Each structure stands twice: as C-alpha cells, then as structure tokens.
Coordinates of N, CA, C and O and ligand atoms in Angstrom, one line a residue:
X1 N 24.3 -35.7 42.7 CA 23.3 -35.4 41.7 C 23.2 -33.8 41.6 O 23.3 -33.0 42.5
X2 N 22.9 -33.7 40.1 CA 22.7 -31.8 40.3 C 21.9 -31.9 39.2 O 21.8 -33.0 38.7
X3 N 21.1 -30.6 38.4 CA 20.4 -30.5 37.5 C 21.3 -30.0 36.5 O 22.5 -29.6 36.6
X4 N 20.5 -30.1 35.3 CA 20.6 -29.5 34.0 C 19.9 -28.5 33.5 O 18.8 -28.8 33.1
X5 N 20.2 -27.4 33.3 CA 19.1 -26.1 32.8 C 19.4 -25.7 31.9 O 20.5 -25.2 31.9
X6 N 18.6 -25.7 30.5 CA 18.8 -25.2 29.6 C 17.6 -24.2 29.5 O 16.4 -24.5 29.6
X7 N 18.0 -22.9 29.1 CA 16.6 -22.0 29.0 C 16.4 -22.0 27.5 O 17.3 -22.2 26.6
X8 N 15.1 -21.9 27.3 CA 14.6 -21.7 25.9 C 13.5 -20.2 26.0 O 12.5 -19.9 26.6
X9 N 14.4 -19.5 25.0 CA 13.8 -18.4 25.2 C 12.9 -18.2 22.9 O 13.3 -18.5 21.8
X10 N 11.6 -17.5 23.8 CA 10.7 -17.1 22.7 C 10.5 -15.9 22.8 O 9.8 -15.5 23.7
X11 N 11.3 -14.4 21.4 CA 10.2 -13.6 21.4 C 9.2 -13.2 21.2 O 8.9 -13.6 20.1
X12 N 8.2 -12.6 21.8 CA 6.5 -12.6 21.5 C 6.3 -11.1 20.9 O 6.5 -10.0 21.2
X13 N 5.7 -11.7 20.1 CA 5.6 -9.6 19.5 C 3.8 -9.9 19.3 O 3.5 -11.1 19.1
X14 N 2.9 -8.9 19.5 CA 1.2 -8.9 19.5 C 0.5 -9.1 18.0 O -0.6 -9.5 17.6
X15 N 2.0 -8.3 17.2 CA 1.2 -8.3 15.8 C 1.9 -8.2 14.9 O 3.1 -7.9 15.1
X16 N 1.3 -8.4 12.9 CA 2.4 -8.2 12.5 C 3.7 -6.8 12.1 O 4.9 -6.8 11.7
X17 N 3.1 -6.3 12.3 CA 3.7 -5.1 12.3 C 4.6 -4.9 13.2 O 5.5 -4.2 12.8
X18 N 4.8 -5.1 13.9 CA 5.8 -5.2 15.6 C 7.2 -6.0 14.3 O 8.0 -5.1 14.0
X19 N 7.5 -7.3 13.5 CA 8.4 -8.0 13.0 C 9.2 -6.9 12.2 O 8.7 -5.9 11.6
X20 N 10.5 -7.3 12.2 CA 11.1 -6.7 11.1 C 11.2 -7.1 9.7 O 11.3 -8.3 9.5
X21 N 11.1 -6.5 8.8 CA 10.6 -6.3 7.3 C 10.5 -7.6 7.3 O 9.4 -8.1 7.3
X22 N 11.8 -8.5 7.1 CA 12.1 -9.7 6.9 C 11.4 -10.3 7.2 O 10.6 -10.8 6.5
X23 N 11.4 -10.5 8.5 CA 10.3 -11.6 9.7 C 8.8 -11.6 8.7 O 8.4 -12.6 8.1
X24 N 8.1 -10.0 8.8 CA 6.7 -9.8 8.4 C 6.6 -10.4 6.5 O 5.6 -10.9 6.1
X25 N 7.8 -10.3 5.7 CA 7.7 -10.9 4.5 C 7.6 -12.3 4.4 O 7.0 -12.8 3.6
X26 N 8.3 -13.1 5.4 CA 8.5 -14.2 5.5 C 6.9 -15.1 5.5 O 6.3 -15.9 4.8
X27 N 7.0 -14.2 6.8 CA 4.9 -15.2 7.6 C 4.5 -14.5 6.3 O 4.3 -15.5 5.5
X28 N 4.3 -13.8 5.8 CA 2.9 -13.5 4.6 C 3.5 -14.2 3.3 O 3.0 -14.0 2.2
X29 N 4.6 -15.2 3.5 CA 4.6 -15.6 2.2 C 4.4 -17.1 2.5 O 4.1 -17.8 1.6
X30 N 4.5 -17.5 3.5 CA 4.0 -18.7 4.6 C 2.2 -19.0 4.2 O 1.7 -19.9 3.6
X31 N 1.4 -17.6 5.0 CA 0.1 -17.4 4.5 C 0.1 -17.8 3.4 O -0.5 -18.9 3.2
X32 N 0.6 -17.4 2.4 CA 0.4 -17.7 1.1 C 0.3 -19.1 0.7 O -0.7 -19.5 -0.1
X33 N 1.5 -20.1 1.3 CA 1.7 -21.1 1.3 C 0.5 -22.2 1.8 O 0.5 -23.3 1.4
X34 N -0.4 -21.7 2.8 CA -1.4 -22.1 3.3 C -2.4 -22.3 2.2 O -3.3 -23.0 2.5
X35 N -2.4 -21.9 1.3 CA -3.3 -22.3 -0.1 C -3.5 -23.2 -0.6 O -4.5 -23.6 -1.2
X36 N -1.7 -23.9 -0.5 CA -1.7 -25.1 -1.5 C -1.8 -26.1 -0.8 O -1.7 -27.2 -1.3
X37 N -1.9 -25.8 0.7 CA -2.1 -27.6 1.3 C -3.3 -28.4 0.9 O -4.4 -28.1 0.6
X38 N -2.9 -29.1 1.0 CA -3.7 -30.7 0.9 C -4.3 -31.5 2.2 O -3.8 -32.6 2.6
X39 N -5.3 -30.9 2.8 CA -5.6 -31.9 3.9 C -7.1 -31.8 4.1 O -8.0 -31.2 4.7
X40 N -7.0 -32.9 3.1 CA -8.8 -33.0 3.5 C -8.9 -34.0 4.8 O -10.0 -34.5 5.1
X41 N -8.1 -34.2 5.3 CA -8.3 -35.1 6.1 C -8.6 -34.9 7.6 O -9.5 -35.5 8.2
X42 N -7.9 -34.2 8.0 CA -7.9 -33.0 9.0 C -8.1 -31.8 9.1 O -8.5 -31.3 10.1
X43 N -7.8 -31.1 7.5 CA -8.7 -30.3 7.7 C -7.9 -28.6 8.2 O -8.4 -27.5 8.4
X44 N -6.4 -29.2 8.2 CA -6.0 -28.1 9.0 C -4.7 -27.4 8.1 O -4.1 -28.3 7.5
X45 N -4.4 -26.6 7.9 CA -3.9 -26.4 6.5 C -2.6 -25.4 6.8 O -2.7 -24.2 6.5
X46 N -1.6 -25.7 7.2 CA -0.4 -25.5 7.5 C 0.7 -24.6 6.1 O 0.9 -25.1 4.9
X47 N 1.1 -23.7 6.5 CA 1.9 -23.0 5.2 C 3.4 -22.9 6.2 O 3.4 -22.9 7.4
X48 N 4.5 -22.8 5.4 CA 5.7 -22.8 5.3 C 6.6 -21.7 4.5 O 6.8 -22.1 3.4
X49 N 7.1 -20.7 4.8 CA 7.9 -20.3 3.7 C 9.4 -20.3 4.1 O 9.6 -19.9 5.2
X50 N 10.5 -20.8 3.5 CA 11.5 -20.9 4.1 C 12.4 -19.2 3.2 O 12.1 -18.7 2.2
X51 N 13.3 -18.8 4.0 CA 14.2 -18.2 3.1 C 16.0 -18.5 3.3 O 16.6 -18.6 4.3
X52 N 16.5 -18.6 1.9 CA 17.4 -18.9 1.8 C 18.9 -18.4 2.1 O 18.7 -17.6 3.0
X53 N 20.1 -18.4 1.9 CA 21.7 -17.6 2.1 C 21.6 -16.8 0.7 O 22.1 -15.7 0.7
X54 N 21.0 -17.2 -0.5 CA 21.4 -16.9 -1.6 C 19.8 -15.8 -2.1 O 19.6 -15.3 -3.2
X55 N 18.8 -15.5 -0.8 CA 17.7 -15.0 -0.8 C 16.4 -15.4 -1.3 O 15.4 -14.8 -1.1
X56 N 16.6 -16.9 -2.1 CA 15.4 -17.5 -3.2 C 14.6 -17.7 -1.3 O 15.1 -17.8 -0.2
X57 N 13.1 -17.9 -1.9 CA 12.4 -18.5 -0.6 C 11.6 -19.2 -1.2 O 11.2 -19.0 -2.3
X58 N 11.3 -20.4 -0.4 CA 10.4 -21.2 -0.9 C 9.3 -21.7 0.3 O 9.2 -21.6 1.5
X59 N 8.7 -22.1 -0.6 CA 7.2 -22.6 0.0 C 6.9 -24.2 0.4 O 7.5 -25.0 -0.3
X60 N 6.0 -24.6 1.4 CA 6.0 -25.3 1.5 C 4.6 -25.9 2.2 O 4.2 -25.1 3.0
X61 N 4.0 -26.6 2.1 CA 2.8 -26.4 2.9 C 2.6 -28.5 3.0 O 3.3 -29.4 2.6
X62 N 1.4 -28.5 3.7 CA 1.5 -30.2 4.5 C 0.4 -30.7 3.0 O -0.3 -30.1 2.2
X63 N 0.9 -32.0 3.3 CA 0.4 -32.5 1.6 C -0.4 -34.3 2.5 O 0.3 -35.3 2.8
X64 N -1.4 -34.0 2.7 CA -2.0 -35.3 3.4 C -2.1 -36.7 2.8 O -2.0 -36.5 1.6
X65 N -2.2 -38.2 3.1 CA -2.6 -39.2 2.4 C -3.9 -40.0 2.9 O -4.3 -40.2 4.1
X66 N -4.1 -40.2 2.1 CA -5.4 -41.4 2.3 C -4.8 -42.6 3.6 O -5.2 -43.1 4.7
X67 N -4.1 -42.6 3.0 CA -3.0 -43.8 4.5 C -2.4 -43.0 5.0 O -1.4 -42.5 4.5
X68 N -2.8 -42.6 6.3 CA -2.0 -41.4 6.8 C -0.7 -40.9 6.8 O -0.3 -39.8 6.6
X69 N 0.0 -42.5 7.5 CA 1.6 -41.9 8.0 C 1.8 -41.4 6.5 O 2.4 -40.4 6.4
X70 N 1.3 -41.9 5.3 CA 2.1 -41.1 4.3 C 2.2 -39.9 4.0 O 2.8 -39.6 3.0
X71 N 1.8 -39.2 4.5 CA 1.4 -37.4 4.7 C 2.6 -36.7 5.0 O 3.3 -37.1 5.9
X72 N 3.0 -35.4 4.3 CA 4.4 -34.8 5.2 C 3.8 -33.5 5.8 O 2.7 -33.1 5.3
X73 N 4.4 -32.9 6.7 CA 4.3 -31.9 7.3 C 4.6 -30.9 6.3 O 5.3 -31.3 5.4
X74 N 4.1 -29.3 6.3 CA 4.7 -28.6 5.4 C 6.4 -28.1 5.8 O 7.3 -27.9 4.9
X75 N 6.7 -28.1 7.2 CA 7.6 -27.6 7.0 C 9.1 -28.6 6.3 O 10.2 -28.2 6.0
X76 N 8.4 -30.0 6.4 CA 9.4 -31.2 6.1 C 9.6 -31.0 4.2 O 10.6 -31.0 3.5
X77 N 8.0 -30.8 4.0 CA 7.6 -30.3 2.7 C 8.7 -29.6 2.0 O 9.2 -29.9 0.9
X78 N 9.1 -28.5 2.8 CA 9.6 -27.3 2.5 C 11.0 -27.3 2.5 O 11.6 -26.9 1.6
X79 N 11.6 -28.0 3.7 CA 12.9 -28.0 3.8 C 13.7 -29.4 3.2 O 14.9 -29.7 3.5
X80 N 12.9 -29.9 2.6 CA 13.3 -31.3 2.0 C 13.4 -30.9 0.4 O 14.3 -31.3 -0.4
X81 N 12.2 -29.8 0.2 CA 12.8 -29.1 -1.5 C 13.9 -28.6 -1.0 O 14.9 -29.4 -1.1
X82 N 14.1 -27.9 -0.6 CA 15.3 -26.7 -0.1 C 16.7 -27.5 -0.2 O 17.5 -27.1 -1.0
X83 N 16.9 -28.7 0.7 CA 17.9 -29.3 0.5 C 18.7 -29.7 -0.7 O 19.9 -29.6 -1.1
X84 N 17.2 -30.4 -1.4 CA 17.6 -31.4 -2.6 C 17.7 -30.5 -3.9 O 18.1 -30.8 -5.0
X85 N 17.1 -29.1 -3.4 CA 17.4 -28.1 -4.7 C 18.2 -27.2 -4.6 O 18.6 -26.4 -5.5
X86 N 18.9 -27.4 -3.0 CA 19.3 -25.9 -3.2 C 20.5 -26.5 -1.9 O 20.6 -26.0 -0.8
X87 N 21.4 -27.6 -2.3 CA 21.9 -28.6 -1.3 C 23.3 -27.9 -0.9 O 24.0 -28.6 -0.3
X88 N 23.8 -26.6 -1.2 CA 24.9 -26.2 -0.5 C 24.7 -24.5 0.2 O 25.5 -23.8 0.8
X89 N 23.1 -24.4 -0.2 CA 22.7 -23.1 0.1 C 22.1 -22.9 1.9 O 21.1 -23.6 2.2
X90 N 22.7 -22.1 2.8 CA 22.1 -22.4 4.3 C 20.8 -22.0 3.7 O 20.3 -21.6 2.7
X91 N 20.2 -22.3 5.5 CA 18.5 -22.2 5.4 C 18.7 -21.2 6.7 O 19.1 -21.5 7.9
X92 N 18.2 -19.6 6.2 CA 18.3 -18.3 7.4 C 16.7 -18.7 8.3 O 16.6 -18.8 9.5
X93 N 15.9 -18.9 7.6 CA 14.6 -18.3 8.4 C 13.6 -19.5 7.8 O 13.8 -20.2 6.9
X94 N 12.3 -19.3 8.9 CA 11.7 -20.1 8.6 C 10.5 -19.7 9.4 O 10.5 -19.5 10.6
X95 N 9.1 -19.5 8.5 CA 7.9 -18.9 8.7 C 6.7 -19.6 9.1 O 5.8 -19.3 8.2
X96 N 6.3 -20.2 9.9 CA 5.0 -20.9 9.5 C 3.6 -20.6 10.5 O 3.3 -20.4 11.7
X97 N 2.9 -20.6 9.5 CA 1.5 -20.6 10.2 C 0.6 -21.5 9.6 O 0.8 -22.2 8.6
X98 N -0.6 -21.5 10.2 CA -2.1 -22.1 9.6 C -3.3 -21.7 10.0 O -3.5 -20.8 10.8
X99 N -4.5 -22.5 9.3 CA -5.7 -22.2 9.4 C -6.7 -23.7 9.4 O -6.3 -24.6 8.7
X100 N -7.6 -23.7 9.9 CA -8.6 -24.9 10.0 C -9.9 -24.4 9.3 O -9.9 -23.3 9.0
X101 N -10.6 -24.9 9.1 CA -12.2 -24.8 8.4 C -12.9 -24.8 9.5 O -14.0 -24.2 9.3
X102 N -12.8 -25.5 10.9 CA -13.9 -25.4 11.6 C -13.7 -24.3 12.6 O -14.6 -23.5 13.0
X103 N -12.1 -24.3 13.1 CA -12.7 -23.1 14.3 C -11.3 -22.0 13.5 O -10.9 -22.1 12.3
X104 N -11.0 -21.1 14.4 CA -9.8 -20.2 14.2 C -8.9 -20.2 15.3 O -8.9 -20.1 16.6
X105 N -7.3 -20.6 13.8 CA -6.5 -21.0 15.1 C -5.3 -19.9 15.6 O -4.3 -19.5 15.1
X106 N -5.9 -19.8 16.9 CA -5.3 -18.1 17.7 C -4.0 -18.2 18.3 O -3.5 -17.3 19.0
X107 N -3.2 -20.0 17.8 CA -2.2 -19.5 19.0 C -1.4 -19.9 18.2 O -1.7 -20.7 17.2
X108 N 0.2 -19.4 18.4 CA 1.2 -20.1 16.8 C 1.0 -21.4 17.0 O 0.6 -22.0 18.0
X109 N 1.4 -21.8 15.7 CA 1.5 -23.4 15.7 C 3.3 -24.2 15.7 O 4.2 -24.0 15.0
X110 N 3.2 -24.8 16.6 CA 4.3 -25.3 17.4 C 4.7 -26.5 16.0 O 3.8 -27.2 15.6
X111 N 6.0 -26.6 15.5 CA 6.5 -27.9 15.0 C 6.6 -29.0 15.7 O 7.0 -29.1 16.9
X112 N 5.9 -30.3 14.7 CA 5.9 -31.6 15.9 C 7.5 -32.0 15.4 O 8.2 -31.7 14.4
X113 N 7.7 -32.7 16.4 CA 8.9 -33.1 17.2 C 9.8 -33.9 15.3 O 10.8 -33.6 14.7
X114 N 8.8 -34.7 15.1 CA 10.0 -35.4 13.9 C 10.0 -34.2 12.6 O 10.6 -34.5 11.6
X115 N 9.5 -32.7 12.6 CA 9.8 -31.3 12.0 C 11.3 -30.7 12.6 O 12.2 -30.3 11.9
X116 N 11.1 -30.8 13.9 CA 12.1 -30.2 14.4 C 13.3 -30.7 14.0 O 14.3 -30.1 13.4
X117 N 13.2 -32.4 14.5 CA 14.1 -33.2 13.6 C 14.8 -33.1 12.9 O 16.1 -33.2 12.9
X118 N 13.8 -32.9 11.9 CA 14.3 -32.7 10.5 C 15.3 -31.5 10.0 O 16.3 -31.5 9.3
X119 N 14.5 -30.4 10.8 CA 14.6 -29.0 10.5 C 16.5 -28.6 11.0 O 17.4 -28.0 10.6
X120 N 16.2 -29.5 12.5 CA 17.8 -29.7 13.0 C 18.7 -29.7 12.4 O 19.4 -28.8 12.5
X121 N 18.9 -30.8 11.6 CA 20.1 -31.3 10.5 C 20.4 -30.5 9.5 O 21.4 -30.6 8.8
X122 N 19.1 -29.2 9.2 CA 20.1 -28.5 8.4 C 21.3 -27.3 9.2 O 22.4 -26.8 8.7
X123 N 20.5 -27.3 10.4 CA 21.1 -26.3 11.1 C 22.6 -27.1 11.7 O 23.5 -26.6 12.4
X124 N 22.5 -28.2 11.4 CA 24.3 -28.6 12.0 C 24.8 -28.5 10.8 O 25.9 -28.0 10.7
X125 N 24.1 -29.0 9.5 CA 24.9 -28.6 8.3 C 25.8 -27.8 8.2 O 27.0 -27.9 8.0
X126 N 24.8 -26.5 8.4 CA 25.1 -25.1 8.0 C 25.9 -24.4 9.5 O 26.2 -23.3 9.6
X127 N 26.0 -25.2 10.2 CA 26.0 -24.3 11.8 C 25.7 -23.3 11.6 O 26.3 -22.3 11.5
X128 N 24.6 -23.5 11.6 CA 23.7 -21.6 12.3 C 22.3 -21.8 12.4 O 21.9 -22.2 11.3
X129 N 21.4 -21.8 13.2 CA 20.5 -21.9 13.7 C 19.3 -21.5 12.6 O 19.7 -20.6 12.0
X130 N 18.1 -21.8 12.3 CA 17.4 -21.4 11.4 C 16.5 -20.1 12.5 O 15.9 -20.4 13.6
X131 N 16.5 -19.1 12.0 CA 15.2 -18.0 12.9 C 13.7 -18.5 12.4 O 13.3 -18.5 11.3
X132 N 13.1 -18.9 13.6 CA 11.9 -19.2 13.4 C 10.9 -18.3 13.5 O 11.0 -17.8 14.6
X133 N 9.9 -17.8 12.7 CA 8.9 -17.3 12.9 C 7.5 -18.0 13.1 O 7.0 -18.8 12.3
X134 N 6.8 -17.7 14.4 CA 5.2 -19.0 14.2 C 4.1 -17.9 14.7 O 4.2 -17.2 15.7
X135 N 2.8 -18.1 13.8 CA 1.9 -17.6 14.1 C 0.8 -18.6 14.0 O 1.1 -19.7 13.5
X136 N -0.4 -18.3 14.5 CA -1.6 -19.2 13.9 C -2.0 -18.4 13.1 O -1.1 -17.8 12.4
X137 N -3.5 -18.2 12.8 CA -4.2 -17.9 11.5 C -4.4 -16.3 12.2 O -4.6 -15.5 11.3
X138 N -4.4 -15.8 13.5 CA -4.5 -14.8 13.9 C -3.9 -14.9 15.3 O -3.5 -16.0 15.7
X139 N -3.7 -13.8 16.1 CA -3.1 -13.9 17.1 C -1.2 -13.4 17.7 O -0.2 -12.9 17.0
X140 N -1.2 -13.6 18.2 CA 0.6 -13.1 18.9 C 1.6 -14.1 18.0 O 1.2 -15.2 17.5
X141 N 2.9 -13.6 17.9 CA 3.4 -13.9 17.0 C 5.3 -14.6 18.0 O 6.0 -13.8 18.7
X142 N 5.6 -16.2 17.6 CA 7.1 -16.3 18.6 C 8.0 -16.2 17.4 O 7.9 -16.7 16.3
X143 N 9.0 -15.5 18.0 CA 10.1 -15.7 17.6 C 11.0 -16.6 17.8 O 11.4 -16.4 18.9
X144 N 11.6 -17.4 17.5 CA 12.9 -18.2 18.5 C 14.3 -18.0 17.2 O 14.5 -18.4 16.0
X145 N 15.1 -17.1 18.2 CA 16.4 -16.5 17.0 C 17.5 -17.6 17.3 O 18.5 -17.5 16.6
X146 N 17.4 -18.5 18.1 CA 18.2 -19.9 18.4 C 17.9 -20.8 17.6 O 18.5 -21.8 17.8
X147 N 16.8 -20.8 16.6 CA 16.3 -22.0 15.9 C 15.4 -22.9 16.8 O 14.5 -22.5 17.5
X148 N 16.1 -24.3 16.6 CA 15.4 -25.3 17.3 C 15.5 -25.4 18.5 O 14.6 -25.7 19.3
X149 N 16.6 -25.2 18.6 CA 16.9 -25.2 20.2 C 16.3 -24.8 21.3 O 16.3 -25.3 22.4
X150 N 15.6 -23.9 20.8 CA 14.5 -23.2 21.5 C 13.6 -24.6 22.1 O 13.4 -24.7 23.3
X151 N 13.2 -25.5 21.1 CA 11.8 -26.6 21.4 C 12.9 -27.8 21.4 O 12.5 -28.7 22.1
X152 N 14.0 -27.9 21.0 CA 14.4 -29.4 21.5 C 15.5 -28.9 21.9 O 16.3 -28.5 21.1
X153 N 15.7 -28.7 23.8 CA 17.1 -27.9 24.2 C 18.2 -29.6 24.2 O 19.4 -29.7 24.0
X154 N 17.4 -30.5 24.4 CA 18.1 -31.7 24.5 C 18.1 -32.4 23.0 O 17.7 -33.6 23.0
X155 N 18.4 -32.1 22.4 CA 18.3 -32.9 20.8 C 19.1 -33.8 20.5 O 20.3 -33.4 20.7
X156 N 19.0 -34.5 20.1 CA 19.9 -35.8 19.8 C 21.0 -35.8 18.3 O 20.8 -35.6 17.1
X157 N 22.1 -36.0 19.2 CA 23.2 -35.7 18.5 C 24.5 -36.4 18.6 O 25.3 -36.3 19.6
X158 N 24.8 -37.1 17.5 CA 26.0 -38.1 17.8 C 27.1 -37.2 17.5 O 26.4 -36.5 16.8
X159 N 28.3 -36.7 17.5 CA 29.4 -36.3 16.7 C 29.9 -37.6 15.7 O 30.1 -37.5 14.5
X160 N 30.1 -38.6 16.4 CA 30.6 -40.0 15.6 C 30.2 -40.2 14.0 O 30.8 -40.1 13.0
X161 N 28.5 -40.3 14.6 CA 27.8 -40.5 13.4 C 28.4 -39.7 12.6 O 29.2 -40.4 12.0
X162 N 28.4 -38.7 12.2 CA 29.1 -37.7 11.4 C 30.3 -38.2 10.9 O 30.5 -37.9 9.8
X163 N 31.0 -38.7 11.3 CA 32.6 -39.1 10.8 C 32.5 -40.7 10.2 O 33.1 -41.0 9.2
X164 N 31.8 -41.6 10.7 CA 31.5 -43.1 10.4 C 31.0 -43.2 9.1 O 30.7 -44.3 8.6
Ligands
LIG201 N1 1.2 -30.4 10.4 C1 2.2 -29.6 9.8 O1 2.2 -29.4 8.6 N2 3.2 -29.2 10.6 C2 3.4 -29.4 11.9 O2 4.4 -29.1 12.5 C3 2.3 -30.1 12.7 C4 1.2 -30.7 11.9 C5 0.2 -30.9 9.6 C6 0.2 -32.4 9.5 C7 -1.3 -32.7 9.2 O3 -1.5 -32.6 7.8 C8 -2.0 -31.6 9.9 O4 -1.1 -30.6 10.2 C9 -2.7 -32.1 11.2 O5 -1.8 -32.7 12.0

C-alpha cells in the first residue's frame, strides 16, 4: 500500500487591487452579475462572469425555483450560455462572487461540487484549465490558475466514454 498526493494549490491576494487587470475586470463584472440573481429563496445571490478565447464575457448569476432542485447555480447559469452560444470558443477565466441580505459574506464562495462538474467538461473540451477567480461580498481573494483541479484533484473521468 502507498498513498496518493495531489496538492491543490490557491493564490490568496488581501484585495482587489493586488489581481491583474484581467483577474480585477473579471470579479467586478461578476459583482455586476450579482444583480440579476433570483433567489428569494435563500436569499443569497451569487454572480458569475465568465471570459472567453474570442474576449466576449458573459454573465451569469443563480436563478432559484419554487421546487427547488429546479434552481441553477450561476456559474452552471453562465457556462451553459457560453457553451450553447459560443460552442467552439474556449472558456479562459472564470469570476465569481456573492452577497446575502442577512449577514456579509467575508470568505470566497467555493463552487458546489455538481458546478465544478460541470465547469470540468469544458476544460477537457478545450484542454486548458479555466483560471478561477473567488471572492465573497468582501474579503481576501483565491486564485486557482489550475482550474478545477484545484477543488476536485480526483475528478471523474472516463477516456472511453469519450470515444463510445
Ligand atoms: N449557488 C451558486 O450559485 N453557486 C454555487 O456554487 C453554490 C450555490 C447558489 C444556489 C442557490 O441559489 C444559492 O446559491 C444557495 O445555495
């Protein structure tokens, strides 16, 4: 028996100004995207800005339902336009932050697991990793320039499937 180690590494910068141009345009157009969510239900209002190979960026933010599971995350939001509009163009970067109505949220906001998912497949598409940017509504800011890999070092991956 022996182990398995994969490191996942996050850069942490304190603010926005520390990001490079790109990085800092990205999250403030993310912010932006935090406007148009839809979550009365929770309450917590997630923005997305993706940017593209061909430079267009788009937006994306979480859209809730009355029947919950029907609800998408923004960033599924975001990269599910991107695909279906923009289906041979890679996906460079990817921005997200949020904000709540009751408290303030200080720490980045982490993608749940069926985002990362998602977010994955474009990155085998395209082979190349999406650069992640995550902030909360205030607070220190991660980078992960590996994409997902960063949060799913074991991710599920057939080669087969691909060829069948
Ligand atoms: N949410 C996102 O938009 N992205 C995530 O990665 C995690 C959660 C949304 C879903 C739901 O509308 C709200 O945040 C609370 O879970």
């Amino acid at each position: 028996m022996d182990q398995i180690k994969k490191e996942s590494v996050l850069l942490r910068f304190s603010n926005i100004e520390e990001l490079t141009q790109s990085d800092r345009k990205l999250l403030l157009l993310a912010r932006e995207a935090v406007d148009s969510s839809y979550a009365p239900y929770s309450k917590f209002y997630v923005g997305c800005a993706l940017l593209l190979a061909n430079g267009v960026v788009i937006k994306g933010s979480n859209q809730e339902n009355i029947a919950y599971p029907s609800g998408l995350c923004a960033e599924r939001v975001a990269i599910f336009y991107a695909g279906s509009t923009y289906p041979d163009v890679a996906v460079i970067a990817m921005a997200i932050t949020a904000k709540a109505n009751l408290y303030e949220v200080k720490s980045p906001v982490m993608s749940c697991g069926a985002c990362l998912q998602s977010i994955s497949e474009y990155e085998v598409k395209f082979k190349q990793p999406i650069r992640t940017i995550l902030q909360g509504e205030t607070g220190e800011i991660y980078v992960s320039e590996k994409g997902t890999a960063a949060f799913l070092p074991f991710q599920f991956f057939i080669e087969e499937l691909k060829r069948s």
